[in-house]
Amino acid sequence: MSMRKMVAAAVVAGGVVYGGTVAYLTHFDHATAPAPAGAGVDAVSGAALDVVREARCDYCHAAKVELPFYFHLPVAQPLMSRDRAEGLRHFRVEPVIDALQNGGVPDEEKLARIEEVINQNRMPPTLYLLMHWHAHLSASQRESMLNWIAQVRRQHYATPGVADRFAADPVQPIPESVTVDANKVMLGQRLFFDRRLSGDGAVELRELPQPAAWRRGWSGYGHRHWRPEGADQCADGVQCRLQQMAVLECARRYAGAAGGRPGHEPRRDGIA
């Protein structure tokens, strides 16, 4: 057999193996996909779930899932494990799948992250598509996901009274009116004039520079802080940082953000 024929035979054999592998993975992906939408789930949510099931987002973004055989091969296993670890760290799809299957409502952060990925056409990744041809998202599939996101926002996260053109936006307009809670007003007034919440018990929130003067700066220990423009000198020459503002200090001291110790006094440089 000539060299040309041997090369041609090898190419054909390789193509057959590759095509067979892709066909097997297509069958495996469909056979082990998450369950379809339950009874009573609307068509828009059902179409979005079909996209997730087809792309098999759960391979890299769900903890408990049956993985394809190549995830366990000696050469591929370390790479696949790394990719899965990264996927699980960045995004968990289980709450989204559960919401789509049962008519639930995923949180706004999940919606925003899915929307970003769909708009930028970043997923599924190219290397994954080499073995899972069917997982490539068409324009209509991306539109199905975006329609579902818009529907959820309109139904559950839109600001009351917002104009229809803004109802599905990820950042909602400020409402024209807000229900006033007298207790919260009283708490805010007390915090605004309470000197005990400053670093040395000498500064009220109202005495700090106005928000328009704040800028991003650097101070101490390599930590990034927000501080007033040119104002290490606040009221009466007292050293201050934005962390000494009453509301933030209240959160740090009573929610345990400063070392997890209630009542912990922050240091004068703003580092707990």
PDB file of C-alpha atoms in Angstrom:
ATOM      1  CA  MET A   1       0.000   0.000   0.000  1.00  0.00           C
ATOM      2  CA  SER A   2       1.373   3.390  -0.973  1.00  0.00           C
ATOM      3  CA  MET A   3       2.005   6.113   1.600  1.00  0.00           C
ATOM      4  CA  ARG A   4      -0.772   8.231   0.129  1.00  0.00           C
ATOM      5  CA  LYS A   5      -3.290   5.440   0.570  1.00  0.00           C
ATOM      6  CA  MET A   6      -2.108   4.802   4.127  1.00  0.00           C
ATOM      7  CA  VAL A   7      -2.546   8.468   5.014  1.00  0.00           C
ATOM      8  CA  ALA A   8      -5.973   8.532   3.379  1.00  0.00           C
ATOM      9  CA  ALA A   9      -6.994   5.391   5.264  1.00  0.00           C
ATOM     10  CA  ALA A  10      -5.788   6.902   8.552  1.00  0.00           C
ATOM     11  CA  VAL A  11      -7.746  10.101   7.907  1.00  0.00           C
ATOM     12  CA  VAL A  12     -10.883   8.143   7.096  1.00  0.00           C
ATOM     13  CA  ALA A  13     -10.470   5.960  10.185  1.00  0.00           C
ATOM     14  CA  GLY A  14      -9.906   9.010  12.352  1.00  0.00           C
ATOM     15  CA  GLY A  15     -12.997  10.675  10.904  1.00  0.00           C
ATOM     16  CA  VAL A  16     -15.087   7.610  11.593  1.00  0.00           C
ATOM     17  CA  VAL A  17     -13.867   7.424  15.203  1.00  0.00           C
ATOM     18  CA  TYR A  18     -14.435  11.147  15.742  1.00  0.00           C
ATOM     19  CA  GLY A  19     -17.884  11.061  14.154  1.00  0.00           C
ATOM     20  CA  GLY A  20     -18.846   8.005  16.186  1.00  0.00           C
ATOM     21  CA  THR A  21     -17.672   9.671  19.385  1.00  0.00           C
ATOM     22  CA  VAL A  22     -19.668  12.813  18.646  1.00  0.00           C
ATOM     23  CA  ALA A  23     -22.760  10.717  17.888  1.00  0.00           C
ATOM     24  CA  TYR A  24     -22.352   8.767  21.127  1.00  0.00           C
ATOM     25  CA  LEU A  25     -21.923  11.980  23.158  1.00  0.00           C
ATOM     26  CA  THR A  26     -25.001  13.492  21.548  1.00  0.00           C
ATOM     27  CA  HIS A  27     -27.018  10.462  22.630  1.00  0.00           C
ATOM     28  CA  PHE A  28     -25.457  10.525  26.123  1.00  0.00           C
ATOM     29  CA  ASP A  29     -26.116  14.255  26.562  1.00  0.00           C
ATOM     30  CA  HIS A  30     -29.788  13.875  25.674  1.00  0.00           C
ATOM     31  CA  ALA A  31     -30.277  10.693  27.710  1.00  0.00           C
ATOM     32  CA  THR A  32     -28.793  12.148  30.922  1.00  0.00           C
ATOM     33  CA  ALA A  33     -30.055  15.723  30.604  1.00  0.00           C
ATOM     34  CA  PRO A  34     -32.007  17.358  33.456  1.00  0.00           C
ATOM     35  CA  ALA A  35     -35.704  16.555  33.511  1.00  0.00           C
ATOM     36  CA  PRO A  36     -37.996  18.687  31.325  1.00  0.00           C
ATOM     37  CA  ALA A  37     -40.374  21.296  32.714  1.00  0.00           C
ATOM     38  CA  GLY A  38     -43.167  20.098  34.936  1.00  0.00           C
ATOM     39  CA  ALA A  39     -46.871  20.449  34.288  1.00  0.00           C
ATOM     40  CA  GLY A  40     -48.111  24.005  34.498  1.00  0.00           C
ATOM     41  CA  VAL A  41     -44.786  25.655  33.597  1.00  0.00           C
ATOM     42  CA  ASP A  42     -45.325  28.355  30.975  1.00  0.00           C
ATOM     43  CA  ALA A  43     -44.028  28.028  27.421  1.00  0.00           C
ATOM     44  CA  VAL A  44     -41.368  30.744  27.771  1.00  0.00           C
ATOM     45  CA  SER A  45     -39.788  29.031  30.788  1.00  0.00           C
ATOM     46  CA  GLY A  46     -40.061  25.654  29.088  1.00  0.00           C
ATOM     47  CA  ALA A  47     -38.221  26.944  26.020  1.00  0.00           C
ATOM     48  CA  ALA A  48     -35.449  28.376  28.207  1.00  0.00           C
ATOM     49  CA  LEU A  49     -35.097  25.063  30.028  1.00  0.00           C
ATOM     50  CA  ASP A  50     -34.801  23.277  26.697  1.00  0.00           C
ATOM     51  CA  VAL A  51     -31.803  25.491  25.888  1.00  0.00           C
ATOM     52  CA  VAL A  52     -30.113  24.645  29.190  1.00  0.00           C
ATOM     53  CA  ARG A  53     -30.796  20.943  28.663  1.00  0.00           C
ATOM     54  CA  GLU A  54     -29.440  21.051  25.113  1.00  0.00           C
ATOM     55  CA  ALA A  55     -26.273  22.933  26.039  1.00  0.00           C
ATOM     56  CA  ARG A  56     -25.769  20.782  29.173  1.00  0.00           C
ATOM     57  CA  CYS A  57     -24.659  23.727  31.295  1.00  0.00           C
ATOM     58  CA  ASP A  58     -24.840  21.373  34.272  1.00  0.00           C
ATOM     59  CA  TYR A  59     -21.671  19.531  33.211  1.00  0.00           C
ATOM     60  CA  CYS A  60     -19.520  22.384  34.527  1.00  0.00           C
ATOM     61  CA  HIS A  61     -21.962  24.317  36.730  1.00  0.00           C
ATOM     62  CA  ALA A  62     -23.729  21.636  38.810  1.00  0.00           C
ATOM     63  CA  ALA A  63     -22.144  19.542  41.561  1.00  0.00           C
ATOM     64  CA  LYS A  64     -24.004  16.267  41.078  1.00  0.00           C
ATOM     65  CA  VAL A  65     -24.106  15.219  37.437  1.00  0.00           C
ATOM     66  CA  GLU A  66     -23.246  12.150  35.376  1.00  0.00           C
ATOM     67  CA  LEU A  67     -20.242  13.136  33.270  1.00  0.00           C
ATOM     68  CA  PRO A  68     -19.227  11.880  29.786  1.00  0.00           C
ATOM     69  CA  PHE A  69     -16.592   9.175  29.583  1.00  0.00           C
ATOM     70  CA  TYR A  70     -13.772  11.462  28.479  1.00  0.00           C
ATOM     71  CA  PHE A  71     -13.956  13.342  31.791  1.00  0.00           C
ATOM     72  CA  HIS A  72     -12.373  10.249  33.330  1.00  0.00           C
ATOM     73  CA  LEU A  73      -9.581   9.581  30.832  1.00  0.00           C
ATOM     74  CA  PRO A  74      -6.064   9.888  32.340  1.00  0.00           C
ATOM     75  CA  VAL A  75      -4.947  12.737  30.066  1.00  0.00           C
ATOM     76  CA  ALA A  76      -8.210  14.671  30.042  1.00  0.00           C
ATOM     77  CA  GLN A  77      -9.238  14.167  33.671  1.00  0.00           C
ATOM     78  CA  PRO A  78      -6.963  16.862  35.211  1.00  0.00           C
ATOM     79  CA  LEU A  79      -8.045  19.401  32.597  1.00  0.00           C
ATOM     80  CA  MET A  80     -11.708  18.569  32.967  1.00  0.00           C
ATOM     81  CA  SER A  81     -11.504  18.673  36.755  1.00  0.00           C
ATOM     82  CA  ARG A  82      -9.916  22.105  36.611  1.00  0.00           C
ATOM     83  CA  ASP A  83     -12.583  23.385  34.239  1.00  0.00           C
ATOM     84  CA  ARG A  84     -15.356  21.996  36.432  1.00  0.00           C
ATOM     85  CA  ALA A  85     -13.852  23.517  39.551  1.00  0.00           C
ATOM     86  CA  GLU A  86     -13.707  26.901  37.828  1.00  0.00           C
ATOM     87  CA  GLY A  87     -17.249  26.520  36.546  1.00  0.00           C
ATOM     88  CA  LEU A  88     -18.613  25.604  39.966  1.00  0.00           C
ATOM     89  CA  ARG A  89     -16.775  28.505  41.562  1.00  0.00           C
ATOM     90  CA  HIS A  90     -18.107  31.089  39.123  1.00  0.00           C
ATOM     91  CA  PHE A  91     -21.705  29.960  38.685  1.00  0.00           C
ATOM     92  CA  ARG A  92     -24.108  27.342  40.056  1.00  0.00           C
ATOM     93  CA  VAL A  93     -26.899  26.403  37.683  1.00  0.00           C
ATOM     94  CA  GLU A  94     -28.931  24.153  39.990  1.00  0.00           C
ATOM     95  CA  PRO A  95     -31.233  26.953  41.274  1.00  0.00           C
ATOM     96  CA  VAL A  96     -31.877  28.055  37.695  1.00  0.00           C
ATOM     97  CA  ILE A  97     -32.759  24.549  36.526  1.00  0.00           C
ATOM     98  CA  ASP A  98     -35.022  24.034  39.536  1.00  0.00           C
ATOM     99  CA  ALA A  99     -36.817  27.327  38.852  1.00  0.00           C
ATOM    100  CA  LEU A 100     -37.306  26.456  35.185  1.00  0.00           C
ATOM    101  CA  GLN A 101     -38.578  22.967  35.967  1.00  0.00           C
ATOM    102  CA  ASN A 102     -41.036  24.038  38.641  1.00  0.00           C
ATOM    103  CA  GLY A 103     -42.033  27.592  37.763  1.00  0.00           C
ATOM    104  CA  GLY A 104     -39.859  29.176  40.427  1.00  0.00           C
ATOM    105  CA  VAL A 105     -38.084  32.521  40.450  1.00  0.00           C
ATOM    106  CA  PRO A 106     -34.265  32.661  40.308  1.00  0.00           C
ATOM    107  CA  ASP A 107     -32.557  35.596  41.982  1.00  0.00           C
ATOM    108  CA  GLU A 108     -31.578  38.706  40.055  1.00  0.00           C
ATOM    109  CA  GLU A 109     -27.859  37.949  40.150  1.00  0.00           C
ATOM    110  CA  LYS A 110     -28.383  34.659  38.295  1.00  0.00           C
ATOM    111  CA  LEU A 111     -30.485  36.383  35.658  1.00  0.00           C
ATOM    112  CA  ALA A 112     -27.906  39.097  35.095  1.00  0.00           C
ATOM    113  CA  ARG A 113     -25.028  36.654  34.708  1.00  0.00           C
ATOM    114  CA  ILE A 114     -26.917  34.447  32.252  1.00  0.00           C
ATOM    115  CA  GLU A 115     -27.950  37.514  30.254  1.00  0.00           C
ATOM    116  CA  GLU A 116     -24.345  38.704  30.019  1.00  0.00           C
ATOM    117  CA  VAL A 117     -23.085  35.317  28.813  1.00  0.00           C
ATOM    118  CA  ILE A 118     -25.876  35.017  26.230  1.00  0.00           C
ATOM    119  CA  ASN A 119     -25.388  38.542  24.891  1.00  0.00           C
ATOM    120  CA  GLN A 120     -21.645  38.011  24.571  1.00  0.00           C
ATOM    121  CA  ASN A 121     -22.121  34.504  23.140  1.00  0.00           C
ATOM    122  CA  ARG A 122     -19.427  33.161  25.498  1.00  0.00           C
ATOM    123  CA  MET A 123     -20.995  29.817  26.298  1.00  0.00           C
ATOM    124  CA  PRO A 124     -20.700  26.954  25.659  1.00  0.00           C
ATOM    125  CA  PRO A 125     -16.894  27.208  25.218  1.00  0.00           C
ATOM    126  CA  THR A 126     -15.347  26.348  21.866  1.00  0.00           C
ATOM    127  CA  LEU A 127     -13.420  23.279  23.044  1.00  0.00           C
ATOM    128  CA  TYR A 128     -16.610  21.816  24.488  1.00  0.00           C
ATOM    129  CA  LEU A 129     -18.406  22.336  21.176  1.00  0.00           C
ATOM    130  CA  LEU A 130     -15.771  20.285  19.363  1.00  0.00           C
ATOM    131  CA  MET A 131     -17.216  17.180  21.041  1.00  0.00           C
ATOM    132  CA  HIS A 132     -20.799  18.372  21.563  1.00  0.00           C
ATOM    133  CA  TRP A 133     -21.940  19.811  18.235  1.00  0.00           C
ATOM    134  CA  HIS A 134     -25.568  19.979  19.263  1.00  0.00           C
ATOM    135  CA  ALA A 135     -24.760  22.318  22.163  1.00  0.00           C
ATOM    136  CA  HIS A 136     -24.027  25.308  19.934  1.00  0.00           C
ATOM    137  CA  LEU A 137     -26.692  27.919  20.666  1.00  0.00           C
ATOM    138  CA  SER A 138     -28.545  29.279  17.677  1.00  0.00           C
ATOM    139  CA  ALA A 139     -29.890  32.814  17.492  1.00  0.00           C
ATOM    140  CA  SER A 140     -33.392  31.540  18.314  1.00  0.00           C
ATOM    141  CA  GLN A 141     -32.118  29.644  21.369  1.00  0.00           C
ATOM    142  CA  ARG A 142     -30.316  32.730  22.680  1.00  0.00           C
ATOM    143  CA  GLU A 143     -33.496  34.712  22.096  1.00  0.00           C
ATOM    144  CA  SER A 144     -35.471  32.128  24.107  1.00  0.00           C
ATOM    145  CA  MET A 145     -33.164  32.636  27.094  1.00  0.00           C
ATOM    146  CA  LEU A 146     -33.363  36.431  26.860  1.00  0.00           C
ATOM    147  CA  ASN A 147     -37.166  36.304  26.563  1.00  0.00           C
ATOM    148  CA  TRP A 148     -37.361  34.211  29.727  1.00  0.00           C
ATOM    149  CA  ILE A 149     -35.071  36.599  31.618  1.00  0.00           C
ATOM    150  CA  ALA A 150     -37.182  39.569  30.508  1.00  0.00           C
ATOM    151  CA  GLN A 151     -40.371  37.784  31.566  1.00  0.00           C
ATOM    152  CA  VAL A 152     -39.045  36.999  35.049  1.00  0.00           C
ATOM    153  CA  ARG A 153     -37.901  40.576  35.558  1.00  0.00           C
ATOM    154  CA  ARG A 154     -41.216  42.005  34.414  1.00  0.00           C
ATOM    155  CA  GLN A 155     -43.218  39.682  36.639  1.00  0.00           C
ATOM    156  CA  HIS A 156     -41.083  39.688  39.781  1.00  0.00           C
ATOM    157  CA  TYR A 157     -38.434  42.416  39.825  1.00  0.00           C
ATOM    158  CA  ALA A 158     -39.877  45.431  38.015  1.00  0.00           C
ATOM    159  CA  THR A 159     -40.244  48.645  39.994  1.00  0.00           C
ATOM    160  CA  PRO A 160     -43.969  49.345  40.645  1.00  0.00           C
ATOM    161  CA  GLY A 161     -45.246  51.852  38.115  1.00  0.00           C
ATOM    162  CA  VAL A 162     -42.153  51.654  35.900  1.00  0.00           C
ATOM    163  CA  ALA A 163     -42.586  52.368  32.184  1.00  0.00           C
ATOM    164  CA  ASP A 164     -42.941  49.190  30.160  1.00  0.00           C
ATOM    165  CA  ARG A 165     -39.730  49.813  28.200  1.00  0.00           C
ATOM    166  CA  PHE A 166     -37.726  49.714  31.445  1.00  0.00           C
ATOM    167  CA  ALA A 167     -39.548  46.854  33.189  1.00  0.00           C
ATOM    168  CA  ALA A 168     -37.110  44.155  32.002  1.00  0.00           C
ATOM    169  CA  ASP A 169     -33.914  46.151  32.596  1.00  0.00           C
ATOM    170  CA  PRO A 170     -31.356  44.676  35.036  1.00  0.00           C
ATOM    171  CA  VAL A 171     -31.072  48.059  36.804  1.00  0.00           C
ATOM    172  CA  GLN A 172     -34.483  49.466  37.607  1.00  0.00           C
ATOM    173  CA  PRO A 173     -35.384  53.177  37.738  1.00  0.00           C
ATOM    174  CA  ILE A 174     -35.858  54.700  41.177  1.00  0.00           C
ATOM    175  CA  PRO A 175     -39.571  54.667  42.068  1.00  0.00           C
ATOM    176  CA  GLU A 176     -41.375  58.001  42.215  1.00  0.00           C
ATOM    177  CA  SER A 177     -42.500  57.276  45.749  1.00  0.00           C
ATOM    178  CA  VAL A 178     -41.352  54.942  48.501  1.00  0.00           C
ATOM    179  CA  THR A 179     -43.365  53.705  51.448  1.00  0.00           C
ATOM    180  CA  VAL A 180     -41.966  55.371  54.556  1.00  0.00           C
ATOM    181  CA  ASP A 181     -41.217  53.242  57.603  1.00  0.00           C
ATOM    182  CA  ALA A 182     -41.284  55.523  60.641  1.00  0.00           C
ATOM    183  CA  ASN A 183     -39.028  53.186  62.607  1.00  0.00           C
ATOM    184  CA  LYS A 184     -36.362  53.273  59.909  1.00  0.00           C
ATOM    185  CA  VAL A 185     -36.587  57.061  59.758  1.00  0.00           C
ATOM    186  CA  MET A 186     -36.047  57.264  63.511  1.00  0.00           C
ATOM    187  CA  LEU A 187     -33.105  54.832  63.336  1.00  0.00           C
ATOM    188  CA  GLY A 188     -31.490  56.806  60.513  1.00  0.00           C
ATOM    189  CA  GLN A 189     -31.859  60.047  62.436  1.00  0.00           C
ATOM    190  CA  ARG A 190     -30.241  58.566  65.516  1.00  0.00           C
ATOM    191  CA  LEU A 191     -27.340  57.118  63.501  1.00  0.00           C
ATOM    192  CA  PHE A 192     -26.836  60.389  61.648  1.00  0.00           C
ATOM    193  CA  PHE A 193     -26.238  62.296  64.885  1.00  0.00           C
ATOM    194  CA  ASP A 194     -24.581  59.569  66.995  1.00  0.00           C
ATOM    195  CA  ARG A 195     -20.903  60.343  67.713  1.00  0.00           C
ATOM    196  CA  ARG A 196     -20.358  56.980  69.420  1.00  0.00           C
ATOM    197  CA  LEU A 197     -20.171  55.239  66.060  1.00  0.00           C
ATOM    198  CA  SER A 198     -17.081  57.153  64.910  1.00  0.00           C
ATOM    199  CA  GLY A 199     -13.547  55.927  65.510  1.00  0.00           C
ATOM    200  CA  ASP A 200     -12.887  58.163  68.505  1.00  0.00           C
ATOM    201  CA  GLY A 201     -16.434  59.053  69.514  1.00  0.00           C
ATOM    202  CA  ALA A 202     -16.025  62.636  68.334  1.00  0.00           C
ATOM    203  CA  VAL A 203     -17.494  62.790  64.815  1.00  0.00           C
ATOM    204  CA  GLU A 204     -21.105  62.646  63.647  1.00  0.00           C
ATOM    205  CA  LEU A 205     -22.037  61.424  60.194  1.00  0.00           C
ATOM    206  CA  ARG A 206     -23.422  64.862  59.333  1.00  0.00           C
ATOM    207  CA  GLU A 207     -19.989  66.397  59.963  1.00  0.00           C
ATOM    208  CA  LEU A 208     -18.259  64.357  57.256  1.00  0.00           C
ATOM    209  CA  PRO A 209     -17.659  65.831  53.776  1.00  0.00           C
ATOM    210  CA  GLN A 210     -20.457  65.556  51.243  1.00  0.00           C
ATOM    211  CA  PRO A 211     -20.628  62.444  48.969  1.00  0.00           C
ATOM    212  CA  ALA A 212     -19.845  64.588  45.899  1.00  0.00           C
ATOM    213  CA  ALA A 213     -16.329  65.091  47.274  1.00  0.00           C
ATOM    214  CA  TRP A 214     -15.551  61.402  47.681  1.00  0.00           C
ATOM    215  CA  ARG A 215     -13.007  59.791  45.436  1.00  0.00           C
ATOM    216  CA  ARG A 216     -11.298  56.414  45.278  1.00  0.00           C
ATOM    217  CA  GLY A 217      -7.973  56.452  47.068  1.00  0.00           C
ATOM    218  CA  TRP A 218      -5.444  54.315  48.885  1.00  0.00           C
ATOM    219  CA  SER A 219      -4.637  54.244  52.566  1.00  0.00           C
ATOM    220  CA  GLY A 220      -2.746  51.962  54.878  1.00  0.00           C
ATOM    221  CA  TYR A 221      -1.884  48.280  54.610  1.00  0.00           C
ATOM    222  CA  GLY A 222      -2.496  48.142  50.850  1.00  0.00           C
ATOM    223  CA  HIS A 223      -6.289  48.133  51.255  1.00  0.00           C
ATOM    224  CA  ARG A 224      -8.478  50.141  48.892  1.00  0.00           C
ATOM    225  CA  HIS A 225     -10.835  52.605  50.556  1.00  0.00           C
ATOM    226  CA  TRP A 226     -13.178  55.393  49.677  1.00  0.00           C
ATOM    227  CA  ARG A 227     -12.143  58.655  51.312  1.00  0.00           C
ATOM    228  CA  PRO A 228     -13.042  62.342  51.027  1.00  0.00           C
ATOM    229  CA  GLU A 229     -11.153  64.428  48.491  1.00  0.00           C
ATOM    230  CA  GLY A 230      -8.070  65.808  50.242  1.00  0.00           C
ATOM    231  CA  ALA A 231      -9.748  65.331  53.573  1.00  0.00           C
ATOM    232  CA  ASP A 232      -7.715  63.352  55.981  1.00  0.00           C
ATOM    233  CA  GLN A 233      -8.749  66.373  58.036  1.00  0.00           C
ATOM    234  CA  CYS A 234     -12.515  66.185  58.526  1.00  0.00           C
ATOM    235  CA  ALA A 235     -14.152  68.104  61.342  1.00  0.00           C
ATOM    236  CA  ASP A 236     -11.916  69.908  63.828  1.00  0.00           C
ATOM    237  CA  GLY A 237      -8.778  68.212  62.500  1.00  0.00           C
ATOM    238  CA  VAL A 238     -10.013  64.729  63.391  1.00  0.00           C
ATOM    239  CA  GLN A 239      -8.501  61.919  61.293  1.00  0.00           C
ATOM    240  CA  CYS A 240     -11.264  60.101  59.436  1.00  0.00           C
ATOM    241  CA  ARG A 241     -12.051  57.578  56.738  1.00  0.00           C
ATOM    242  CA  LEU A 242     -15.311  56.718  55.083  1.00  0.00           C
ATOM    243  CA  GLN A 243     -15.311  53.502  57.121  1.00  0.00           C
ATOM    244  CA  GLN A 244     -15.971  55.673  60.153  1.00  0.00           C
ATOM    245  CA  MET A 245     -19.310  56.775  58.774  1.00  0.00           C
ATOM    246  CA  ALA A 246     -22.085  55.814  61.119  1.00  0.00           C
ATOM    247  CA  VAL A 247     -23.979  53.368  58.920  1.00  0.00           C
ATOM    248  CA  LEU A 248     -20.895  51.425  57.865  1.00  0.00           C
ATOM    249  CA  GLU A 249     -19.519  51.352  61.392  1.00  0.00           C
ATOM    250  CA  CYS A 250     -22.860  50.108  62.651  1.00  0.00           C
ATOM    251  CA  ALA A 251     -22.772  47.268  60.130  1.00  0.00           C
ATOM    252  CA  ARG A 252     -19.166  46.401  60.964  1.00  0.00           C
ATOM    253  CA  ARG A 253     -19.687  46.387  64.715  1.00  0.00           C
ATOM    254  CA  TYR A 254     -23.077  44.740  64.996  1.00  0.00           C
ATOM    255  CA  ALA A 255     -23.117  42.400  61.991  1.00  0.00           C
ATOM    256  CA  GLY A 256     -19.693  41.052  62.900  1.00  0.00           C
ATOM    257  CA  ALA A 257     -17.997  42.141  59.667  1.00  0.00           C
ATOM    258  CA  ALA A 258     -15.017  43.411  61.655  1.00  0.00           C
ATOM    259  CA  GLY A 259     -13.444  40.147  62.739  1.00  0.00           C
ATOM    260  CA  GLY A 260     -16.790  38.627  63.676  1.00  0.00           C
ATOM    261  CA  ARG A 261     -16.667  40.151  67.161  1.00  0.00           C
ATOM    262  CA  PRO A 262     -19.744  42.206  68.145  1.00  0.00           C
ATOM    263  CA  GLY A 263     -18.780  45.528  69.643  1.00  0.00           C
ATOM    264  CA  HIS A 264     -15.285  45.396  68.139  1.00  0.00           C
ATOM    265  CA  GLU A 265     -13.857  48.907  67.938  1.00  0.00           C
ATOM    266  CA  PRO A 266     -12.373  49.816  64.539  1.00  0.00           C
ATOM    267  CA  ARG A 267      -8.918  51.326  64.470  1.00  0.00           C
ATOM    268  CA  ARG A 268      -8.404  54.960  63.626  1.00  0.00           C
ATOM    269  CA  ASP A 269      -6.974  54.168  60.178  1.00  0.00           C
ATOM    270  CA  GLY A 270     -10.206  52.421  59.201  1.00  0.00           C
ATOM    271  CA  ILE A 271      -8.712  48.902  59.280  1.00  0.00           C
ATOM    272  CA  ALA A 272     -10.463  46.610  61.750  1.00  0.00           C
TER     273      ALA A 272
END
